[in-house]
Short mmCIF file of C-alpha atoms in Angstrom, two decimals:
data_model
loop_
_atom_site.label_atom_id
_atom_site.label_comp_id
_atom_site.label_asym_id
_atom_site.label_seq_id
_atom_site.Cartn_x
_atom_site.Cartn_y
_atom_site.Cartn_z
CA MET A 29 1.06 87.12 -41.00
CA SER A 30 -0.13 87.71 -44.56
CA LYS A 31 2.67 86.04 -46.51
CA LEU A 32 4.05 82.53 -46.68
CA SER A 33 7.42 81.96 -45.02
CA GLN A 34 8.75 80.34 -48.21
CA LYS A 35 9.26 81.74 -51.72
CA HIS A 36 8.19 78.40 -53.24
CA LEU A 37 5.80 75.58 -52.38
CA LEU A 38 8.10 72.60 -52.91
CA GLY A 39 6.73 70.31 -50.22
CA ILE A 40 4.74 70.24 -47.00
CA LYS A 41 7.91 69.31 -45.13
CA ASP A 42 9.32 72.80 -45.87
CA ILE A 43 6.39 74.90 -44.60
CA SER A 44 5.11 75.67 -41.12
CA ARG A 45 1.77 75.09 -39.44
CA GLU A 46 1.24 78.85 -39.62
CA ASP A 47 1.73 78.72 -43.40
CA ILE A 48 -0.87 75.94 -43.68
CA GLU A 49 -3.38 77.85 -41.55
CA LEU A 50 -2.84 81.00 -43.63
CA ILE A 51 -3.47 79.01 -46.82
CA PHE A 52 -6.68 77.61 -45.29
CA GLU A 53 -7.94 81.04 -44.20
CA THR A 54 -7.25 82.41 -47.68
CA ALA A 55 -8.90 79.37 -49.28
CA ASP A 56 -12.03 79.96 -47.18
CA ASN A 57 -12.37 83.36 -48.84
CA PHE A 58 -11.70 81.99 -52.32
CA LYS A 59 -14.23 79.18 -51.86
CA GLU A 60 -16.86 81.85 -51.30
CA VAL A 61 -15.66 83.55 -54.52
CA ILE A 62 -15.94 80.42 -56.70
CA ASN A 63 -19.49 79.84 -55.52
CA ARG A 64 -20.65 83.30 -56.65
CA PRO A 65 -22.44 83.82 -59.98
CA ILE A 66 -19.32 85.74 -61.15
CA LYS A 67 -16.44 83.50 -60.14
CA LYS A 68 -13.51 85.72 -61.09
CA VAL A 69 -11.38 88.22 -59.16
CA PRO A 70 -8.56 90.43 -60.53
CA SER A 71 -6.01 89.42 -57.85
CA LEU A 72 -3.31 88.17 -60.27
CA ARG A 73 -4.21 90.25 -63.31
CA ASP A 74 -0.59 91.19 -64.11
CA VAL A 75 0.93 87.78 -63.29
CA THR A 76 1.91 85.18 -65.91
CA ILE A 77 1.98 81.53 -64.81
CA ALA A 78 3.35 78.57 -66.77
CA ASN A 79 2.01 75.06 -66.12
CA VAL A 80 5.00 72.86 -66.94
CA PHE A 81 3.92 69.20 -66.86
CA PHE A 82 6.40 66.43 -67.67
CA GLU A 83 3.87 63.76 -66.61
CA ASN A 84 0.25 63.14 -67.53
CA SER A 85 -2.38 64.84 -65.39
CA THR A 86 -6.10 65.56 -65.55
CA ARG A 87 -7.43 66.80 -62.19
CA THR A 88 -4.30 68.60 -60.98
CA ARG A 89 -3.64 70.38 -64.26
CA LEU A 90 -7.26 71.44 -64.77
CA SER A 91 -7.54 72.52 -61.13
CA PHE A 92 -4.43 74.70 -61.34
CA GLU A 93 -5.49 76.20 -64.67
CA LEU A 94 -8.96 77.00 -63.38
CA ALA A 95 -7.50 78.50 -60.18
CA GLN A 96 -5.20 80.71 -62.25
CA LYS A 97 -8.02 81.88 -64.52
CA ARG A 98 -10.31 82.56 -61.56
CA LEU A 99 -7.54 84.89 -60.29
CA SER A 100 -7.27 86.58 -63.74
CA ALA A 101 -3.68 85.44 -64.31
CA ASP A 102 -2.26 84.96 -67.81
CA VAL A 103 -1.74 81.21 -68.29
CA ILE A 104 0.50 79.22 -70.62
CA ASN A 105 0.52 75.43 -70.74
CA PHE A 106 3.54 73.28 -71.53
CA SER A 107 3.43 69.56 -72.27
CA ALA A 108 6.69 67.63 -72.46
CA SER A 109 5.28 65.19 -75.01
CA ASN A 110 4.97 68.01 -77.59
CA SER A 111 8.14 69.92 -76.73
CA SER A 112 11.87 70.20 -77.38
CA VAL A 113 12.43 67.86 -74.41
CA LYS A 114 11.89 65.13 -77.00
CA LYS A 115 14.90 66.56 -78.88
CA GLY A 116 17.19 66.33 -75.85
CA GLU A 117 16.68 69.72 -74.19
CA THR A 118 17.46 69.75 -70.44
CA LEU A 119 14.94 70.62 -67.73
CA LEU A 120 16.82 73.83 -66.82
CA ASP A 121 17.09 74.98 -70.46
CA THR A 122 13.40 74.30 -71.01
CA VAL A 123 12.35 76.34 -67.98
CA ASN A 124 14.82 79.17 -68.67
CA ASN A 125 13.41 79.51 -72.19
CA ILE A 126 9.92 79.78 -70.72
CA LEU A 127 11.09 82.35 -68.15
CA ALA A 128 12.76 84.41 -70.89
CA MET A 129 9.22 85.14 -72.08
CA LYS A 130 8.68 87.01 -68.79
CA VAL A 131 6.83 84.32 -66.86
CA ASP A 132 6.45 85.04 -63.12
CA MET A 133 5.58 81.62 -61.69
CA ILE A 134 6.08 77.95 -62.60
CA VAL A 135 3.69 75.13 -61.65
CA MET A 136 5.59 71.92 -62.34
CA ARG A 137 4.98 68.19 -62.31
CA HIS A 138 7.95 65.92 -62.97
CA ALA A 139 8.66 62.19 -62.72
CA SER A 140 11.96 62.75 -60.87
CA PRO A 141 11.84 63.31 -57.08
CA GLY A 142 13.55 66.60 -56.23
CA ALA A 143 13.16 68.19 -59.69
CA PRO A 144 11.40 71.35 -58.37
CA HIS A 145 13.97 71.67 -55.58
CA TYR A 146 16.75 71.58 -58.19
CA LEU A 147 14.99 74.27 -60.23
CA ALA A 148 14.49 76.46 -57.16
CA LYS A 149 18.27 76.72 -56.79
CA HIS A 150 18.72 78.00 -60.35
CA ILE A 151 15.79 80.33 -61.15
CA ASN A 152 14.19 83.37 -59.53
CA ALA A 153 10.54 82.67 -60.34
CA ASN A 154 8.18 81.18 -57.74
CA ILE A 155 7.74 77.41 -58.09
CA VAL A 156 4.76 75.30 -57.08
CA ASN A 157 5.39 71.56 -56.97
CA ALA A 158 2.44 69.79 -58.61
CA GLY A 159 4.00 66.39 -57.88
CA ASP A 160 7.59 65.15 -58.14
CA GLY A 161 7.82 61.41 -58.69
CA THR A 162 7.04 59.43 -55.56
CA HIS A 163 8.23 62.27 -53.31
CA GLU A 164 5.59 64.96 -52.56
CA HIS A 165 2.35 66.47 -53.84
CA PRO A 166 1.84 69.43 -51.49
CA THR A 167 -1.35 70.98 -52.90
CA GLN A 168 -3.12 67.60 -52.79
CA ALA A 169 -2.25 67.25 -49.10
CA LEU A 170 -3.43 70.80 -48.44
CA LEU A 171 -6.78 70.26 -50.15
CA ASP A 172 -7.20 66.91 -48.35
CA ALA A 173 -6.56 68.50 -44.95
CA PHE A 174 -8.78 71.48 -45.87
CA SER A 175 -11.60 69.07 -46.79
CA ILE A 176 -11.28 67.21 -43.46
CA ARG A 177 -11.30 70.54 -41.60
CA GLU A 178 -14.44 71.56 -43.49
CA LYS A 179 -16.18 68.26 -42.67
CA LEU A 180 -15.04 67.62 -39.08
CA GLY A 181 -13.70 70.94 -37.78
CA SER A 182 -10.24 71.05 -36.17
CA LEU A 183 -7.87 68.23 -37.10
CA VAL A 184 -6.36 68.11 -33.62
CA GLY A 185 -6.73 64.56 -32.27
CA LYS A 186 -8.53 63.27 -35.38
CA LYS A 187 -7.52 59.80 -36.59
CA ILE A 188 -6.70 59.56 -40.30
CA ALA A 189 -5.93 56.24 -42.01
CA ILE A 190 -4.13 56.31 -45.36
CA ILE A 191 -4.90 53.02 -47.09
CA GLY A 192 -3.37 51.49 -50.21
CA ASP A 193 -0.15 51.86 -52.18
CA ILE A 194 1.90 53.90 -49.71
CA LEU A 195 5.23 52.91 -51.26
CA HIS A 196 4.67 54.63 -54.60
CA SER A 197 2.45 57.49 -53.42
CA ARG A 198 3.57 61.13 -53.26
CA VAL A 199 0.13 61.93 -51.82
CA ALA A 200 0.77 59.73 -48.77
CA LEU A 201 4.01 61.44 -47.76
CA SER A 202 2.65 64.97 -48.14
CA ASN A 203 -0.52 63.99 -46.24
CA ILE A 204 1.50 62.54 -43.37
CA PHE A 205 3.48 65.79 -43.02
CA ALA A 206 0.40 68.02 -43.27
CA LEU A 207 -1.81 66.02 -40.93
CA GLN A 208 0.87 65.72 -38.26
CA LYS A 209 1.58 69.48 -38.38
CA LEU A 210 -2.12 70.08 -37.82
CA GLY A 211 -2.27 67.76 -34.79
CA ALA A 212 -3.91 64.67 -36.32
CA LYS A 213 -2.95 61.05 -35.64
CA VAL A 214 -1.96 59.12 -38.76
CA MET A 215 -2.05 55.42 -39.59
CA VAL A 216 -0.93 53.78 -42.83
CA CYS A 217 -2.46 50.52 -43.99
CA GLY A 218 -1.70 48.23 -46.90
CA PRO A 219 0.03 45.00 -47.91
CA PRO A 220 3.54 44.71 -46.41
CA THR A 221 5.04 44.91 -49.91
CA LEU A 222 3.42 48.32 -50.48
CA LEU A 223 4.60 49.89 -47.21
CA PRO A 224 7.99 51.68 -47.18
CA LYS A 225 10.55 49.92 -45.01
CA PHE A 226 11.16 52.85 -42.65
CA ILE A 227 7.64 54.31 -42.59
CA LYS A 228 7.43 54.02 -38.77
CA HIS A 229 10.25 56.57 -38.50
CA LEU A 230 7.76 59.23 -39.65
CA GLY A 231 5.80 58.75 -36.44
CA VAL A 232 2.82 56.96 -37.96
CA GLU A 233 1.04 53.80 -36.86
CA VAL A 234 1.21 50.82 -39.22
CA GLU A 235 -1.65 48.36 -39.71
CA LEU A 236 -1.89 45.45 -42.16
CA ASP A 237 -5.58 44.66 -41.55
CA VAL A 238 -7.87 47.10 -43.37
CA GLN A 239 -10.83 46.25 -41.09
CA LYS A 240 -8.85 47.28 -38.00
CA ALA A 241 -7.72 50.47 -39.73
CA LEU A 242 -11.29 51.39 -40.58
CA GLN A 243 -12.48 50.69 -37.02
CA TRP A 244 -9.66 52.94 -35.70
CA CYS A 245 -10.03 55.96 -37.98
CA ASP A 246 -12.34 58.94 -38.32
CA VAL A 247 -11.28 59.44 -41.95
CA ALA A 248 -10.01 56.91 -44.50
CA ASN A 249 -7.99 58.39 -47.36
CA VAL A 250 -7.89 55.59 -49.93
CA LEU A 251 -5.09 55.50 -52.52
CA ARG A 252 -5.08 53.72 -55.86
CA ILE A 253 -2.57 51.06 -56.85
CA GLN A 254 0.01 52.86 -58.99
CA LEU A 255 0.75 50.14 -61.52
CA GLU A 256 2.59 52.60 -63.79
CA ARG A 257 5.30 53.06 -61.13
CA GLN A 258 5.69 49.38 -60.30
CA GLN A 259 8.61 47.58 -61.95
CA ILE A 260 7.84 44.25 -60.25
CA LYS A 261 4.70 42.54 -58.93
CA TYR A 262 3.95 43.52 -55.34
CA PHE A 263 0.85 41.29 -54.98
CA PRO A 264 -0.57 38.34 -56.93
CA SER A 265 -3.43 40.15 -58.72
CA LEU A 266 -5.78 43.14 -58.57
CA ARG A 267 -8.59 40.72 -57.77
CA GLU A 268 -6.76 39.47 -54.69
CA TYR A 269 -5.85 43.01 -53.63
CA SER A 270 -9.50 44.02 -53.92
CA LEU A 271 -10.57 40.97 -51.91
CA TYR A 272 -8.30 41.86 -48.96
CA TYR A 273 -8.02 45.67 -49.16
CA GLY A 274 -10.97 46.83 -51.26
CA ILE A 275 -13.57 48.93 -49.41
CA THR A 276 -17.27 48.48 -50.23
CA LYS A 277 -20.46 50.09 -48.97
CA LYS A 278 -21.13 46.89 -47.04
CA THR A 279 -17.73 47.23 -45.33
CA LEU A 280 -18.64 50.76 -44.24
CA ASP A 281 -22.16 49.83 -43.12
CA ASN A 282 -20.74 47.06 -40.92
CA LEU A 283 -18.58 49.52 -38.95
CA LYS A 284 -19.84 50.57 -35.54
CA LYS A 285 -19.45 54.26 -36.44
CA GLN A 286 -19.68 56.72 -39.33
CA ILE A 287 -16.38 57.50 -41.06
CA VAL A 288 -15.42 59.80 -43.93
CA ILE A 289 -14.08 58.35 -47.20
CA MET A 290 -11.61 60.30 -49.33
CA HIS A 291 -9.67 59.57 -52.51
CA PRO A 292 -7.20 61.81 -54.40
CA GLY A 293 -8.22 60.31 -57.77
CA PRO A 294 -8.26 58.77 -60.21
CA ILE A 295 -10.36 56.01 -58.62
CA ASN A 296 -9.92 52.45 -59.84
CA ARG A 297 -13.52 51.45 -59.15
CA GLY A 298 -13.84 47.86 -58.07
CA VAL A 299 -10.23 47.69 -56.87
CA GLU A 300 -9.54 49.96 -53.86
CA LEU A 301 -13.11 51.33 -53.70
CA SER A 302 -16.38 49.93 -54.98
CA SER A 303 -18.71 52.32 -56.82
CA ASP A 304 -21.33 52.18 -54.06
CA ALA A 305 -18.69 53.18 -51.48
CA ALA A 306 -17.19 55.95 -53.65
CA ASP A 307 -20.64 57.44 -54.30
CA SER A 308 -22.04 56.90 -50.79
CA GLU A 309 -22.93 59.45 -48.11
CA HIS A 310 -19.58 58.64 -46.47
CA SER A 311 -17.67 60.07 -49.44
CA ILE A 312 -16.34 63.64 -49.79
CA ILE A 313 -14.39 62.90 -52.98
CA LEU A 314 -16.13 65.55 -55.10
CA ASP A 315 -15.76 68.06 -52.25
CA GLN A 316 -12.02 67.45 -52.49
CA VAL A 317 -12.10 68.36 -56.17
CA GLU A 318 -14.02 71.59 -55.49
CA ASN A 319 -11.77 72.51 -52.59
CA GLY A 320 -8.72 71.89 -54.76
CA VAL A 321 -9.50 74.97 -56.84
CA ALA A 322 -9.92 77.21 -53.76
CA VAL A 323 -6.75 75.88 -52.08
CA ARG A 324 -4.67 76.31 -55.25
CA MET A 325 -6.04 79.84 -55.68
CA ALA A 326 -4.85 80.56 -52.14
CA VAL A 327 -1.37 79.12 -52.77
CA LEU A 328 -0.89 81.07 -56.03
CA TYR A 329 -2.22 84.30 -54.51
CA LEU A 330 0.03 84.07 -51.44
CA LEU A 331 3.15 83.16 -53.41
CA ALA A 332 2.57 85.98 -55.89
CA GLY A 333 2.40 88.40 -52.97
CA ARG A 334 5.86 87.37 -51.82
CA THR A 335 8.35 89.43 -53.79
CA SER A 336 11.56 88.48 -52.02
#
């Protein structure tokens, strides 16, 4: 198998374990490439990719753009805040105008869940979902799982706790799908108000006590509180959240075992993670950032190779 089973990467739910393993094997090769003195390969030299972002982004957008340039693709960047979207243009019209300029692939972030799935029904170009509302963020889940694999080996039987704002997180859902497909056991932990009502139906364990979650897990993937998506107050204050759910270096040192700390970024230091925990020997947060480029190179390369 040298191609993905899907024309698009819309979500982890849509792809197979074999697809994930192929992406990882390809990313292993690209990680070696980006650590060479000359970090560029001509793999996508004749491919034009548009980064179409309707929401703010730093890490994801830079990571995708760097991945594209490392593969020698032609790159165009679109920002909704400076576009005709402000004049009332629809999503489909915006993308069709971009495609009319002979663009081969779209990397899209949008505030509405399902936006890339809607586009996939109406256009022929490959689509990579860079985050759709609170739904999925597939490349983040892939780079998270890749980073765990790099640190601990096979994910089969590993215990991963996802801690924080599960309700508003697209990272949580994609991680749950990816980790389960790779044989890991998943627990979610957070205040009851930040846990989706039917989360148990996804086959995960639920824990309200962060200390118990940390004692249980091999890896803790800590999520930030997404205040920008919250229309009402889900807890009294950030100070109280930090008191009950914040993880410090002292918390980690008091555990009876060594665990790995991850975070998809951006970190709210002093809220979900203290600085000494985020920068400790437990943390692989910067490894996640590095691996993100290699994993996104793999996704783009494999999708570009699929012509039908």
